[in-house]
C-alpha positions as a Python dict, from the first residue, in 0.01 Angstrom:
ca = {
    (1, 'X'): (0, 0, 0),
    (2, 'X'): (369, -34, -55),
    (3, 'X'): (410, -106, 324),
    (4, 'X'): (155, -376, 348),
    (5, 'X'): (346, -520, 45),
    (6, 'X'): (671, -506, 223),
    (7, 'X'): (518, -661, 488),
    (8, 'X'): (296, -951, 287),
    (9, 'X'): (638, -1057, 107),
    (10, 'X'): (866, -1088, 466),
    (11, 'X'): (536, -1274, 602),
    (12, 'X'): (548, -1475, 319),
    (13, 'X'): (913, -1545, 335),
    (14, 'X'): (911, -1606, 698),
    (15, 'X'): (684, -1888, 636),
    (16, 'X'): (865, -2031, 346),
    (17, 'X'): (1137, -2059, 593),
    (18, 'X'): (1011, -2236, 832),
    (19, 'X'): (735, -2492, 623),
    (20, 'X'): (849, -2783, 694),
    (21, 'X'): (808, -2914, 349),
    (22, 'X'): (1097, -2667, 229),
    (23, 'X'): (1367, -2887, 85),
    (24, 'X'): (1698, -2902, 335),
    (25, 'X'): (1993, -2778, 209),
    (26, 'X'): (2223, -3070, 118),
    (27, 'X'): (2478, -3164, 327),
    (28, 'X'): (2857, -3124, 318),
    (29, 'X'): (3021, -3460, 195),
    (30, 'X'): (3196, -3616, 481),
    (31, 'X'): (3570, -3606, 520),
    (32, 'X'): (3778, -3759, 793),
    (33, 'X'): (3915, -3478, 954),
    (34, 'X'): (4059, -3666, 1274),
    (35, 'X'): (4386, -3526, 1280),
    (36, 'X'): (4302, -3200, 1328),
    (37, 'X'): (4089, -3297, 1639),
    (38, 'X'): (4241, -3262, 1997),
    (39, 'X'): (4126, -3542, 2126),
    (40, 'X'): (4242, -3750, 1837),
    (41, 'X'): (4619, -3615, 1811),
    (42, 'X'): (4641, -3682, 2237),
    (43, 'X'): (4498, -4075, 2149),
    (44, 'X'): (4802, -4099, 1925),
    (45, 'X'): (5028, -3927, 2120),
    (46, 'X'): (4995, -4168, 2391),
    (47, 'X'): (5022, -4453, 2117),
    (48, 'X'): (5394, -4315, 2053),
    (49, 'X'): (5480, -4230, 2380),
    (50, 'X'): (5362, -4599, 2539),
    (51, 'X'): (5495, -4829, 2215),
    (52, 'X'): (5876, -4606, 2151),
    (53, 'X'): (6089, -4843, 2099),
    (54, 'X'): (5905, -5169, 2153),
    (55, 'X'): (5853, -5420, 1905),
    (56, 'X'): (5517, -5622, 1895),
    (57, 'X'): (5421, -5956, 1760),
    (58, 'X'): (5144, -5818, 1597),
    (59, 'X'): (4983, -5469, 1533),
    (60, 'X'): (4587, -5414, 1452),
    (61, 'X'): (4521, -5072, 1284),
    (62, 'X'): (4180, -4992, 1216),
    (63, 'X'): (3846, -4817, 1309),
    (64, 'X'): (3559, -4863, 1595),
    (65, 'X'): (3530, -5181, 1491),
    (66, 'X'): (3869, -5313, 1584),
    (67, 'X'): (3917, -5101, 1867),
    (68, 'X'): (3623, -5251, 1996),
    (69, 'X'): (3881, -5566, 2092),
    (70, 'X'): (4061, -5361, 2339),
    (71, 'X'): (4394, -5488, 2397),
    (72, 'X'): (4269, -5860, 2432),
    (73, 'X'): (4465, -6039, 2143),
    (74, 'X'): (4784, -6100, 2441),
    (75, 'X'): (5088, -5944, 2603),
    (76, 'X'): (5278, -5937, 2267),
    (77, 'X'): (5034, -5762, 2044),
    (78, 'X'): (4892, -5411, 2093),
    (79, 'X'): (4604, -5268, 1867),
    (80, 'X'): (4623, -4903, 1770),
    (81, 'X'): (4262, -4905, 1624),
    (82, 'X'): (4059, -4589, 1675),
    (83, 'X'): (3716, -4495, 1621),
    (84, 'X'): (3584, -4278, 1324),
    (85, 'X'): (3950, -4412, 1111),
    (86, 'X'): (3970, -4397, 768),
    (87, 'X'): (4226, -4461, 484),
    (88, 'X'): (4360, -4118, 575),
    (89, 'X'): (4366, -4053, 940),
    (90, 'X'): (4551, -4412, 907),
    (91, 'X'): (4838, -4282, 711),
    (92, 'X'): (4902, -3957, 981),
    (93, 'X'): (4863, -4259, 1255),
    (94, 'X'): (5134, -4459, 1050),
    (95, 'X'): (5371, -4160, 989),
    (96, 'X'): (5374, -4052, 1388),
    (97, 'X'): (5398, -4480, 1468),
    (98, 'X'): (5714, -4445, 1232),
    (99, 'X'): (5848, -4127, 1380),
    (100, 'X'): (5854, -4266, 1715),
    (101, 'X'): (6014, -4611, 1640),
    (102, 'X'): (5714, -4821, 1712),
    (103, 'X'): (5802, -5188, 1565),
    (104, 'X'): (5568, -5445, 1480),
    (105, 'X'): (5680, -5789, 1314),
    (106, 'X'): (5282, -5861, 1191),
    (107, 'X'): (5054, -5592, 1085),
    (108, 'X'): (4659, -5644, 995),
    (109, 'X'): (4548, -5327, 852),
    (110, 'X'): (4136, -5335, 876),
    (111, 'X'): (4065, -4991, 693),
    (112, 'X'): (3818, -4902, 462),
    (113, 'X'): (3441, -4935, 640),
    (114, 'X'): (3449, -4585, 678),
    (115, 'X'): (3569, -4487, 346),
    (116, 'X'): (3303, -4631, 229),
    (117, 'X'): (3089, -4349, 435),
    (118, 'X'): (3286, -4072, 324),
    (119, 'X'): (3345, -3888, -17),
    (120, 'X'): (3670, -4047, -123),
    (121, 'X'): (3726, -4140, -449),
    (122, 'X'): (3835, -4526, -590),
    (123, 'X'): (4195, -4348, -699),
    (124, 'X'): (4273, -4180, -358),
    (125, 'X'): (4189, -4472, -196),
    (126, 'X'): (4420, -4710, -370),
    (127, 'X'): (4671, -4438, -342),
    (128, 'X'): (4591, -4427, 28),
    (129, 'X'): (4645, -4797, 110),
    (130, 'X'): (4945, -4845, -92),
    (131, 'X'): (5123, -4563, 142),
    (132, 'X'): (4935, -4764, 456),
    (133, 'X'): (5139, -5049, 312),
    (134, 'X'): (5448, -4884, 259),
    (135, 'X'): (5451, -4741, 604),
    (136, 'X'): (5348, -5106, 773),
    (137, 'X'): (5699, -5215, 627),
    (138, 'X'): (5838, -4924, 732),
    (139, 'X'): (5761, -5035, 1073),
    (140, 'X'): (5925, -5340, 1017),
    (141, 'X'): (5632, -5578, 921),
    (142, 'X'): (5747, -5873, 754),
    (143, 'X'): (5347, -5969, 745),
    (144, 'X'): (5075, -5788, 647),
    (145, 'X'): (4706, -5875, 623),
    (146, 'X'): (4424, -5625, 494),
    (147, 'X'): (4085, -5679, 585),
    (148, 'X'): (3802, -5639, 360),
    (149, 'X'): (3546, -5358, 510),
    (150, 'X'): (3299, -5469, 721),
    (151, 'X'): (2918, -5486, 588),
    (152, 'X'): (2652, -5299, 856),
    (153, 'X'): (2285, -5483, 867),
    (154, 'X'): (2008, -5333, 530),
    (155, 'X'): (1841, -5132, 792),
    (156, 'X'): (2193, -4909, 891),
    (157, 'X'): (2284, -4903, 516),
    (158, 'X'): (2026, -4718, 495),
    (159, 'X'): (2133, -4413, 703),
    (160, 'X'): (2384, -4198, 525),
    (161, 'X'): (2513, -4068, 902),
    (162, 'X'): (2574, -4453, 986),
    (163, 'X'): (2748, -4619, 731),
    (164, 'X'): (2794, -4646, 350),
    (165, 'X'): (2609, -4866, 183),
    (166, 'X'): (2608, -5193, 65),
    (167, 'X'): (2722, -5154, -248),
    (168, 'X'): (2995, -4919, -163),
    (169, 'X'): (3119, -5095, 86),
    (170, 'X'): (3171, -5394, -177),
    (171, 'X'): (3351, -5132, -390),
    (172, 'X'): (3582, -5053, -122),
    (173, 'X'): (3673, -5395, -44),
    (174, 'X'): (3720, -5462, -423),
    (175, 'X'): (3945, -5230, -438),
    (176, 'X'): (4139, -5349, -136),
    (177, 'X'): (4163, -5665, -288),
    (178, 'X'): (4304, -5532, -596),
    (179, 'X'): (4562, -5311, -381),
    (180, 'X'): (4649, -5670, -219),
    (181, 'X'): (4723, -5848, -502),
    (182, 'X'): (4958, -5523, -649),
    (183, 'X'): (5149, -5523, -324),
    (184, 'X'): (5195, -5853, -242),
    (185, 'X'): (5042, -5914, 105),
    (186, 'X'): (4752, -6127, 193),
    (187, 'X'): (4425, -6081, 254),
    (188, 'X'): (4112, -6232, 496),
    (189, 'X'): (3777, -6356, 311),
    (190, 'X'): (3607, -6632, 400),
    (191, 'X'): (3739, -6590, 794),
    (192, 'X'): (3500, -6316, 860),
    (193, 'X'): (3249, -6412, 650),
    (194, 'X'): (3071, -6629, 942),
    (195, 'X'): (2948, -6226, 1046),
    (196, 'X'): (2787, -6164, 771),
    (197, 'X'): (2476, -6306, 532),
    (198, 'X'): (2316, -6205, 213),
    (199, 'X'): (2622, -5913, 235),
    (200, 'X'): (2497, -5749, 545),
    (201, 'X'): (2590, -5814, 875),
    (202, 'X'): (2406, -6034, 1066),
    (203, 'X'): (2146, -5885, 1332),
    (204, 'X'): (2238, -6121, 1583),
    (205, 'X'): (2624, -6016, 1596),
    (206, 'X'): (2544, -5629, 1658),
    (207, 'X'): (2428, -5402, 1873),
    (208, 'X'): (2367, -5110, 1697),
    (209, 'X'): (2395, -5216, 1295),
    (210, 'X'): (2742, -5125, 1258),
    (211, 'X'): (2955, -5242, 1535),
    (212, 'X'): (3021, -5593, 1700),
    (213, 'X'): (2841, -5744, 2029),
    (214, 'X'): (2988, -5952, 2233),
    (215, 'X'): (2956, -6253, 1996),
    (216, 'X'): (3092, -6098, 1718),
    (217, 'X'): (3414, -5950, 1877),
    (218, 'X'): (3446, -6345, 1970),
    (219, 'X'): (3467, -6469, 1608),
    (220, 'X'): (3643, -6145, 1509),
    (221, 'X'): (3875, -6162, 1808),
    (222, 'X'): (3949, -6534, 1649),
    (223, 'X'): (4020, -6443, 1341),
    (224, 'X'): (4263, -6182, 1455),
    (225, 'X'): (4435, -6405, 1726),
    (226, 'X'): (4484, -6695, 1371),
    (227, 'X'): (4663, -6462, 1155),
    (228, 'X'): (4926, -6349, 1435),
    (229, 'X'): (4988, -6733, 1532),
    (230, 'X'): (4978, -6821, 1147),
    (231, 'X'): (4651, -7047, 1153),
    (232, 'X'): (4471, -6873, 937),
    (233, 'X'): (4392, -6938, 596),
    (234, 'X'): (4492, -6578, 409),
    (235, 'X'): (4501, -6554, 2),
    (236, 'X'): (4713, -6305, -199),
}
């Protein structure tokens, strides 16, 4: 009897186990943990190693987004955007830029999409982006632009493992606004608003729900290409 038992109980548990209407175990928040990735820390690296010494015109930090440009924006600019950036892979990216004399006379900082995907809170991320600042005039910007983040269509708002949603993603770029106006520098609106409608980006500009096609690198590319050659309208 006391075998069958044993037996009816591991049966039992063995089938708990595997039901597929057993809850999941909820998920780690996610962190950006880029620095301590090889591939990340050789990306940057090579930054340092290519920019020592130069100064640029103008200097794109960012995520996927941005570095979805490439180095189009012209001889005298260079973007350092990286996929999977946030607030605080930015500042290690910033430090080692500094460390290695890397100059740049204009710096747009487009950070905060994927903060709005990870667990950071509205007080580290202020405290993030003020250092981001800090560390752009470190580099010797005289002009620095923020960029709100970026909206990704309803349908990828949807999917934690995508992006953040809507509604954080206004949060974020609230608070970038407000971390604008403390610092002094000025910051995009209605110049990338033509990518987005109803606070979502538009279907037709993306590929995948989160990232530019080719159409909306063009109007991004434009608004990028205005603020270096000082045609764009900014507000502080």
């Amino acid at each position: 009897m006391k075998r069958y038992f044993k037996l009816s109980v591991l049966l039992g548990f063995a089938l708990l186990v595997s039901s597929p209407y057993v809850l999941p175990a909820v998920s780690s928040p996610k962190v950006d943990k880029l620095s301590s990735v090889n591939w990340w820390r050789s990306k940057v690296k090579s930054q340092v190693t290519a920019s020592t010494g130069r100064r640029y015109m103008g200097c794109v930090f960012g995520d996927s987004i941005s570095s979805g440009l490439g180095n189009t924006l012209g001889d005298l600019n260079y973007n350092f955007a990286m996929g999977g950036m946030s607030s605080v892979s930015l500042l290690e990216q910033l430090r080692q830029l500094k460390a290695g004399n890397v100059q740049c006379q204009k710096a747009v900082i487009a950070i905060g999409t994927n903060d709005a995907m990870f667990s950071i809170s509205n007080t580290d991320f202020k405290n993030n982006l003020r250092q981001i600042v800090t560390l752009s005039r470190g580099l010797g910007a005289s002009e620095i632009t923020l960029i709100p983040a970026f909206y990704s269509t309803l349908e990828a708002s949807q999917n934690p493992d995508v992006a953040g949603t809507l509604d954080r993603v206004d949060e974020i770029s609230t608070l970038i606004r407000q971390v604008a106006a403390e610092q002094d520098v000025d910051i995009v609106t209605d110049e990338i608003q033509p990518l987005f409608r109803n606070h979502s980006l538009k279907e037709e500009l993306t590929f995948d729900g989160v990232h530019l096609n080719n159409s909306g690198k063009g109007i991004y590319r434009q608004v990028l290409l205005n603020i270096f050659n000082n045609a764009a309208v900014s507000s502080r």
